[in-house]
Amino acid sequence: MTNNTIKESEVNGNEYDRKKELEEFDNTKLGVKGLIDSGITQIPRIFQHPPETLFDFQKAVRITGDAENIIPVIDMAGTHEEVVQKIRDAASTYGFFQVVNHGVEVSALDRLVGAIRAFFEQPDEEKIKYYNRDSVASGVGYFSNYDLFHSKAASWRDTLQVQLGPKSVDPNAIPNVCRAEVMEWEKEVKKLSARLLSILSEGLGLSADRLSPESFLARINMAGQYYPYCPEPDKTIGIASHSDHGTLTVLLQDDVGGLQVKYNGQWIDLKPVRGALVINVGDLIQMVSNDVYKSGEHRVYANPLPRSRISVPVFFNPAITSDKLYGPLPELVSPEKPALYKQFTISDMNAKFLKKELKDKTMTSYFRL
Ligand code: OGA
Ligand code: NI
């Protein structure tokens, strides 16, 4: 009885301190980069993760997707049949692959990475103007840890978020330092996502337009992710383990590295390949494909290098509607392969997503029959 009372007040005391420290950090509006700029050599305790969820830099056996060709790098200039087959295989094995010869000039990729870097590295007083956690309403938001107040431990990264659909953001709302590059990327990434979706559709043995852009790619959210140097990378993480919840993600990363994909219980490095884009399918496509495609679990370890890492994922999702049902496609369901998920609406799915911290957000567990 006495013991219980003591334990309870300790827990409450810690929770209270944590909230205050989170608020103090959020109020700086300078994110993790601000901590590094201030010269810290130890990470604040709000960033400390339990050891079992971390990457062990000492013990790790490094398996690199590129060198050992584990996560495939797919040449989209191959024959159509080849490309469909390779993407189908990768999406159904790992849920992840990289593409080259995807139709976007490498110089445009470099420009985007440079512009996102320029946003984070501009003078504090310029950047601070964009700090807000409600980018859905405003179209553009810069913040650190979108689940800062809901997660058990914060992550070593800052984010600039731009809504690219269903309605494109007003160009004037996009920070000047990256406006032209983001708008250029919006055009390219929309084209590429439609092509990938039609290939994924064919990969299921269906017509190229069975998964339509109108039903699957309407809501588009770009994140410029900034992973500064971390002085204690063995105590925190860049982004906690999760799967993306929507249709698909097209991600551009610079040459620093840190993204890892889980396969057969092991974390595999998704090594940067110059000019390549990383593609992964989300929980929604796993469910719609009745588990033919896999939504790969992934994370980014805290950056141990003196150079900050940039990545730019673009997340594609259906529009939020409450009258349209999603679930395993009837063509993929048979007495031998019964439906593994119930039907649901995107507004259901979104409500579940908003309630959870990132690392617990696998949508497939909510809707599995
Ligand atoms: C994400 C993500 C990986 C990266 O933002 O969902 O997984 O390399 N990012 O930044
Ligand atoms: Ni992700």
Short mmCIF file of C-alpha atoms and ligand atoms in Angstrom, two decimals:
data_model
loop_
_atom_site.label_atom_id
_atom_site.label_comp_id
_atom_site.label_asym_id
_atom_site.label_seq_id
_atom_site.Cartn_x
_atom_site.Cartn_y
_atom_site.Cartn_z
CA MET A 1 0.00 0.00 0.00
CA THR A 2 2.67 2.49 1.10
CA ASN A 3 4.95 1.34 -1.70
CA ASN A 4 2.26 1.81 -4.29
CA THR A 5 1.59 5.36 -3.15
CA ILE A 6 5.27 6.26 -3.42
CA LYS A 7 5.57 4.76 -6.89
CA GLU A 8 2.54 6.60 -8.09
CA SER A 9 3.75 10.01 -6.96
CA GLU A 10 7.17 9.39 -8.51
CA VAL A 11 5.55 8.60 -11.84
CA ASN A 12 3.37 11.66 -11.64
CA GLY A 13 6.35 13.81 -10.70
CA ASN A 14 8.32 12.58 -13.72
CA GLU A 15 5.42 13.09 -16.08
CA TYR A 16 5.01 16.64 -14.85
CA ASP A 17 8.72 17.45 -15.36
CA ARG A 18 8.66 15.91 -18.79
CA LYS A 19 5.74 18.02 -19.94
CA LYS A 20 7.48 21.17 -18.72
CA GLU A 21 10.71 20.21 -20.48
CA LEU A 22 8.83 19.43 -23.68
CA GLU A 23 7.18 22.83 -23.56
CA GLU A 24 10.47 24.58 -22.94
CA PHE A 25 11.99 22.80 -25.91
CA ASP A 26 8.98 23.54 -28.13
CA ASN A 27 9.02 27.21 -27.09
CA THR A 28 12.57 27.69 -28.39
CA LYS A 29 11.11 27.13 -31.90
CA LEU A 30 14.59 26.13 -32.97
CA GLY A 31 14.20 22.39 -32.82
CA VAL A 32 16.99 19.90 -32.38
CA LYS A 33 19.26 22.01 -34.58
CA GLY A 34 18.92 24.79 -31.97
CA LEU A 35 20.22 22.44 -29.27
CA ILE A 36 23.25 21.57 -31.37
CA ASP A 37 23.89 25.22 -32.25
CA SER A 38 23.86 26.03 -28.52
CA GLY A 39 26.81 23.66 -28.07
CA ILE A 40 25.28 20.85 -26.01
CA THR A 41 27.35 17.68 -25.68
CA GLN A 42 24.69 15.56 -23.96
CA ILE A 43 21.14 15.10 -25.14
CA PRO A 44 18.27 16.33 -22.92
CA ARG A 45 16.38 13.50 -21.21
CA ILE A 46 13.19 14.08 -23.22
CA PHE A 47 15.08 12.49 -26.14
CA GLN A 48 16.22 9.36 -24.33
CA HIS A 49 14.74 6.16 -25.67
CA PRO A 50 14.68 2.77 -23.93
CA PRO A 51 17.85 0.87 -24.98
CA GLU A 52 16.00 -2.04 -26.59
CA THR A 53 14.55 0.21 -29.29
CA LEU A 54 17.89 1.73 -30.26
CA PHE A 55 20.52 0.97 -32.83
CA ASP A 56 23.62 -0.55 -31.27
CA PHE A 57 26.51 1.08 -33.13
CA GLN A 58 29.07 -1.19 -31.44
CA LYS A 59 27.44 -4.53 -32.02
CA ALA A 60 25.66 -3.95 -35.30
CA VAL A 61 26.39 -6.20 -38.23
CA ARG A 62 25.91 -3.84 -41.12
CA ILE A 63 23.87 -5.25 -43.95
CA THR A 64 23.71 -2.74 -46.76
CA GLY A 65 20.93 -2.95 -49.31
CA ASP A 66 23.20 -1.68 -52.04
CA ALA A 67 26.40 -3.67 -51.60
CA GLU A 68 24.62 -6.95 -51.02
CA ASN A 69 21.76 -6.05 -53.26
CA ILE A 70 19.18 -6.91 -50.65
CA ILE A 71 16.71 -4.08 -51.13
CA PRO A 72 16.64 -3.85 -54.93
CA VAL A 73 17.57 -0.82 -56.99
CA ILE A 74 15.19 -1.02 -59.96
CA ASP A 75 15.96 0.55 -63.32
CA MET A 76 12.70 2.03 -64.57
CA ALA A 77 14.11 2.28 -68.08
CA GLY A 78 13.86 -1.52 -68.39
CA THR A 79 11.05 -3.17 -70.36
CA HIS A 80 7.59 -2.62 -68.94
CA GLU A 81 7.16 -6.31 -68.04
CA GLU A 82 10.51 -6.36 -66.27
CA VAL A 83 9.73 -3.23 -64.28
CA VAL A 84 6.30 -4.55 -63.21
CA GLN A 85 7.79 -7.87 -62.15
CA LYS A 86 10.67 -6.33 -60.17
CA ILE A 87 8.45 -3.80 -58.42
CA ARG A 88 5.90 -6.49 -57.63
CA ASP A 89 8.62 -8.72 -56.14
CA ALA A 90 10.20 -5.95 -54.06
CA ALA A 91 6.86 -4.59 -52.82
CA SER A 92 5.69 -8.04 -51.81
CA THR A 93 8.96 -9.02 -50.11
CA TYR A 94 10.30 -5.90 -48.40
CA GLY A 95 7.71 -3.24 -49.11
CA PHE A 96 10.72 -1.09 -50.09
CA PHE A 97 12.80 -0.54 -53.21
CA GLN A 98 14.81 2.19 -54.89
CA VAL A 99 14.27 3.38 -58.45
CA VAL A 100 16.70 4.91 -60.94
CA ASN A 101 15.95 6.25 -64.42
CA HIS A 102 12.64 7.39 -62.96
CA GLY A 103 12.36 10.35 -65.29
CA VAL A 104 13.50 13.09 -62.91
CA GLU A 105 16.83 14.80 -63.62
CA VAL A 106 19.43 14.19 -60.91
CA SER A 107 20.08 17.95 -60.89
CA ALA A 108 16.44 18.54 -59.82
CA LEU A 109 16.96 16.11 -56.91
CA ASP A 110 20.11 17.96 -55.87
CA ARG A 111 18.28 21.29 -56.05
CA LEU A 112 15.53 20.03 -53.74
CA VAL A 113 17.94 18.65 -51.13
CA GLY A 114 19.91 21.92 -51.27
CA ALA A 115 16.77 24.03 -50.85
CA ILE A 116 15.49 22.02 -47.86
CA ARG A 117 18.93 22.27 -46.27
CA ALA A 118 18.87 26.02 -46.91
CA PHE A 119 15.52 26.28 -45.10
CA PHE A 120 16.87 24.66 -41.93
CA GLU A 121 20.20 26.46 -42.07
CA GLN A 122 18.87 29.98 -42.65
CA PRO A 123 19.14 32.52 -39.79
CA ASP A 124 17.01 31.59 -36.73
CA GLU A 125 14.88 34.72 -36.95
CA GLU A 126 13.74 33.84 -40.48
CA LYS A 127 13.05 30.19 -39.72
CA ILE A 128 11.17 30.85 -36.48
CA LYS A 129 8.39 32.62 -38.41
CA TYR A 130 7.30 29.28 -39.83
CA TYR A 131 7.19 27.37 -36.53
CA ASN A 132 3.72 25.85 -36.09
CA ARG A 133 2.27 22.41 -35.46
CA ASP A 134 -0.86 22.83 -37.52
CA SER A 135 0.35 22.61 -41.08
CA VAL A 136 -2.83 20.87 -42.19
CA ALA A 137 -4.73 24.11 -41.65
CA SER A 138 -2.04 26.48 -42.86
CA GLY A 139 -0.49 24.30 -45.57
CA VAL A 140 3.06 24.82 -44.31
CA GLY A 141 4.55 24.07 -40.92
CA TYR A 142 8.00 23.80 -39.42
CA PHE A 143 8.32 21.93 -36.11
CA SER A 144 10.34 19.33 -34.25
CA ASN A 145 8.62 15.96 -33.59
CA TYR A 146 5.01 16.18 -34.73
CA ASP A 147 4.11 13.73 -31.93
CA LEU A 148 6.27 15.58 -29.35
CA PHE A 149 3.49 15.72 -26.74
CA HIS A 150 2.16 12.20 -27.42
CA SER A 151 5.29 10.07 -27.64
CA LYS A 152 7.20 8.52 -24.76
CA ALA A 153 10.52 9.80 -26.10
CA ALA A 154 11.33 12.52 -28.63
CA SER A 155 13.43 11.93 -31.76
CA TRP A 156 16.52 13.70 -33.08
CA ARG A 157 14.99 15.45 -36.07
CA ASP A 158 13.25 18.63 -37.25
CA THR A 159 10.61 18.82 -39.99
CA LEU A 160 9.24 21.23 -42.58
CA GLN A 161 5.86 20.03 -43.79
CA VAL A 162 4.09 21.23 -46.94
CA GLN A 163 0.64 20.07 -48.10
CA LEU A 164 0.66 19.39 -51.84
CA GLY A 165 -2.85 17.94 -52.14
CA PRO A 166 -5.82 17.68 -52.41
CA LYS A 167 -5.34 21.43 -52.76
CA SER A 168 -1.85 22.70 -53.55
CA VAL A 169 -0.61 25.14 -51.01
CA ASP A 170 -0.57 28.84 -51.91
CA PRO A 171 2.97 29.28 -53.30
CA ASN A 172 3.38 32.42 -51.21
CA ALA A 173 3.04 30.32 -48.05
CA ILE A 174 6.10 28.25 -48.99
CA PRO A 175 9.32 29.68 -47.56
CA ASN A 176 11.17 31.70 -50.15
CA VAL A 177 14.41 29.70 -49.81
CA CYS A 178 12.76 26.53 -51.12
CA ARG A 179 9.65 27.73 -52.99
CA ALA A 180 10.76 27.14 -56.58
CA GLU A 181 12.28 23.75 -55.77
CA VAL A 182 9.24 22.51 -53.84
CA MET A 183 6.93 23.55 -56.67
CA GLU A 184 9.12 21.85 -59.22
CA TRP A 185 9.15 18.71 -57.06
CA GLU A 186 5.37 18.78 -56.69
CA LYS A 187 4.97 18.38 -60.45
CA GLU A 188 7.56 15.63 -60.80
CA VAL A 189 6.54 13.58 -57.78
CA LYS A 190 2.85 13.62 -58.75
CA LYS A 191 3.73 12.22 -62.18
CA LEU A 192 5.99 9.56 -60.72
CA SER A 193 3.47 8.47 -58.07
CA ALA A 194 0.78 7.92 -60.72
CA ARG A 195 3.18 5.78 -62.73
CA LEU A 196 4.17 3.74 -59.67
CA LEU A 197 0.54 3.22 -58.67
CA SER A 198 -0.35 1.89 -62.12
CA ILE A 199 2.64 -0.48 -61.99
CA LEU A 200 1.61 -1.69 -58.52
CA SER A 201 -1.89 -2.24 -59.90
CA GLU A 202 -0.55 -4.34 -62.78
CA GLY A 203 1.68 -6.17 -60.33
CA LEU A 204 -1.49 -7.46 -58.66
CA GLY A 205 -2.60 -8.94 -61.99
CA LEU A 206 -5.15 -6.13 -62.45
CA SER A 207 -5.52 -3.42 -65.07
CA ALA A 208 -3.16 -0.44 -64.79
CA ASP A 209 -6.01 1.87 -63.77
CA ARG A 210 -7.63 -0.43 -61.15
CA LEU A 211 -5.91 1.55 -58.38
CA SER A 212 -6.81 5.04 -59.53
CA PRO A 213 -4.94 8.22 -58.60
CA GLU A 214 -8.32 9.80 -57.71
CA SER A 215 -8.99 7.13 -55.07
CA PHE A 216 -5.45 6.66 -53.79
CA LEU A 217 -3.20 9.67 -54.37
CA ALA A 218 -5.34 12.74 -53.64
CA ARG A 219 -3.92 13.81 -50.29
CA ILE A 220 -0.24 14.63 -50.56
CA ASN A 221 2.07 15.72 -47.82
CA MET A 222 5.75 16.55 -48.28
CA ALA A 223 8.14 16.48 -45.32
CA GLY A 224 11.60 17.99 -45.40
CA GLN A 225 13.35 16.01 -42.64
CA TYR A 226 16.49 17.43 -41.03
CA TYR A 227 18.61 15.08 -38.91
CA PRO A 228 21.38 17.10 -37.22
CA TYR A 229 24.50 15.58 -35.74
CA CYS A 230 23.72 13.82 -32.47
CA PRO A 231 26.41 13.83 -29.74
CA GLU A 232 24.92 10.69 -28.09
CA PRO A 233 23.48 8.67 -30.99
CA ASP A 234 23.33 5.53 -28.86
CA LYS A 235 20.69 7.11 -26.59
CA THR A 236 18.09 8.34 -29.06
CA ILE A 237 16.78 7.82 -32.57
CA GLY A 238 16.25 9.91 -35.73
CA ILE A 239 12.80 8.51 -36.39
CA ALA A 240 11.32 5.67 -34.34
CA SER A 241 10.38 2.40 -35.98
CA HIS A 242 7.07 2.65 -37.87
CA SER A 243 5.33 1.87 -41.13
CA ASP A 244 3.85 4.60 -43.31
CA HIS A 245 0.08 4.42 -43.12
CA GLY A 246 -1.12 5.57 -46.53
CA THR A 247 -0.82 4.49 -50.15
CA LEU A 248 2.85 4.99 -50.98
CA THR A 249 5.82 7.17 -50.12
CA VAL A 250 8.42 8.59 -52.51
CA LEU A 251 11.55 9.57 -50.57
CA LEU A 252 14.63 11.46 -51.64
CA GLN A 253 17.64 11.18 -49.34
CA ASP A 254 21.05 12.80 -49.45
CA ASP A 255 24.28 10.79 -49.17
CA VAL A 256 24.55 10.65 -45.34
CA GLY A 257 22.49 7.49 -44.72
CA GLY A 258 20.63 6.24 -41.65
CA LEU A 259 17.39 4.79 -43.03
CA GLN A 260 16.88 1.13 -42.12
CA VAL A 261 14.21 -1.39 -43.13
CA LYS A 262 13.24 -4.40 -41.05
CA TYR A 263 13.28 -7.71 -42.84
CA ASN A 264 13.15 -11.13 -41.20
CA GLY A 265 13.78 -9.52 -37.83
CA GLN A 266 16.95 -7.73 -38.98
CA TRP A 267 17.53 -4.06 -39.71
CA ILE A 268 18.91 -3.55 -43.22
CA ASP A 269 20.58 -0.25 -44.21
CA LEU A 270 18.92 1.45 -47.14
CA LYS A 271 22.15 2.81 -48.47
CA PRO A 272 21.96 6.07 -50.43
CA VAL A 273 22.34 5.58 -54.18
CA ARG A 274 23.04 8.76 -56.12
CA GLY A 275 20.10 9.78 -58.28
CA ALA A 276 17.79 7.15 -56.80
CA LEU A 277 14.45 7.58 -55.07
CA VAL A 278 13.30 5.30 -52.27
CA ILE A 279 9.77 3.96 -52.68
CA ASN A 280 7.73 2.20 -50.03
CA VAL A 281 4.16 0.99 -49.87
CA GLY A 282 2.03 2.00 -46.90
CA ASP A 283 -0.43 0.16 -44.66
CA LEU A 284 -3.36 1.05 -46.91
CA ILE A 285 -1.90 -0.72 -49.94
CA GLN A 286 -0.99 -3.71 -47.84
CA MET A 287 -4.66 -3.98 -46.80
CA VAL A 288 -6.10 -3.26 -50.27
CA SER A 289 -3.77 -5.89 -51.77
CA ASN A 290 -4.90 -8.36 -49.07
CA ASP A 291 -1.27 -8.71 -47.89
CA VAL A 292 0.25 -9.32 -51.34
CA TYR A 293 2.21 -6.11 -50.80
CA LYS A 294 3.93 -5.38 -47.47
CA SER A 295 4.12 -2.12 -45.64
CA GLY A 296 7.75 -2.25 -44.51
CA GLU A 297 8.71 -1.27 -40.98
CA HIS A 298 11.49 1.31 -41.00
CA ARG A 299 13.42 3.76 -38.83
CA VAL A 300 16.33 6.20 -39.02
CA TYR A 301 19.10 5.96 -36.46
CA ALA A 302 20.31 9.16 -34.80
CA ASN A 303 22.93 10.79 -37.00
CA PRO A 304 26.44 10.16 -35.58
CA LEU A 305 28.18 12.19 -38.31
CA PRO A 306 29.17 15.87 -38.18
CA ARG A 307 27.11 16.54 -41.36
CA SER A 308 23.35 16.90 -40.97
CA ARG A 309 21.21 14.50 -43.00
CA ILE A 310 18.34 15.63 -45.26
CA SER A 311 15.54 13.45 -46.51
CA VAL A 312 12.35 14.46 -48.30
CA PRO A 313 9.54 11.90 -48.12
CA VAL A 314 6.31 12.67 -49.98
CA PHE A 315 3.36 10.74 -48.51
CA PHE A 316 0.42 9.90 -50.78
CA ASN A 317 -2.96 9.13 -49.23
CA PRO A 318 -6.60 9.03 -50.31
CA ALA A 319 -8.73 12.09 -49.61
CA ILE A 320 -10.45 11.96 -46.22
CA THR A 321 -13.99 10.80 -46.95
CA SER A 322 -16.52 8.97 -44.81
CA ASP A 323 -18.70 7.52 -47.58
CA LYS A 324 -16.18 5.47 -49.54
CA LEU A 325 -15.09 2.03 -48.31
CA TYR A 326 -11.56 0.67 -48.60
CA GLY A 327 -10.39 -2.88 -47.95
CA PRO A 328 -9.10 -5.95 -49.82
CA LEU A 329 -10.04 -5.72 -53.51
CA PRO A 330 -12.75 -8.29 -54.37
CA GLU A 331 -10.60 -9.58 -57.28
CA LEU A 332 -7.95 -10.63 -54.74
CA VAL A 333 -10.32 -12.46 -52.43
CA SER A 334 -11.37 -16.08 -52.96
CA PRO A 335 -12.31 -19.10 -50.83
CA GLU A 336 -8.59 -20.01 -50.79
CA LYS A 337 -7.55 -16.45 -49.97
CA PRO A 338 -10.22 -14.97 -47.73
CA ALA A 339 -10.23 -11.25 -46.95
CA LEU A 340 -7.73 -10.48 -44.20
CA TYR A 341 -9.14 -7.04 -43.40
CA LYS A 342 -12.54 -5.51 -42.88
CA GLN A 343 -13.79 -2.59 -44.97
CA PHE A 344 -13.16 0.85 -43.52
CA THR A 345 -13.34 4.50 -44.45
CA ILE A 346 -10.38 6.86 -44.65
CA SER A 347 -11.94 9.08 -42.00
CA ASP A 348 -11.95 6.02 -39.65
CA MET A 349 -8.34 5.38 -40.46
CA ASN A 350 -7.35 8.99 -39.99
CA ALA A 351 -9.05 9.22 -36.61
CA LYS A 352 -7.06 6.18 -35.45
CA PHE A 353 -3.85 7.65 -36.82
CA LEU A 354 -4.24 10.96 -35.02
CA LYS A 355 -4.72 9.29 -31.64
CA LYS A 356 -1.47 7.36 -31.61
CA GLU A 357 2.20 8.13 -31.38
CA LEU A 358 4.10 7.39 -34.56
CA LYS A 359 5.72 4.16 -33.48
CA ASP A 360 2.42 2.48 -32.57
CA LYS A 361 0.58 3.41 -35.69
CA THR A 362 0.41 0.28 -37.79
CA MET A 363 -3.02 0.57 -39.34
CA THR A 364 -3.08 -3.09 -40.38
CA SER A 365 -3.57 -4.20 -36.77
CA TYR A 366 -6.73 -2.10 -36.39
CA PHE A 367 -8.54 -3.50 -39.38
CA ARG A 368 -7.28 -7.09 -39.50
CA LEU A 369 -10.09 -9.65 -39.28
C1 OGA B 1 9.09 9.18 -42.48
C2 OGA B 1 10.33 8.38 -42.68
C3 OGA B 1 12.64 8.29 -43.35
C4 OGA B 1 13.78 9.21 -43.63
O1 OGA B 1 9.20 10.42 -42.47
O2 OGA B 1 8.01 8.55 -42.36
O3 OGA B 1 10.28 7.19 -42.54
O4 OGA B 1 14.77 8.73 -44.18
N1 OGA B 1 11.46 9.02 -43.03
O5 OGA B 1 13.68 10.37 -43.30
NI NI B 2 8.25 6.51 -42.73
#
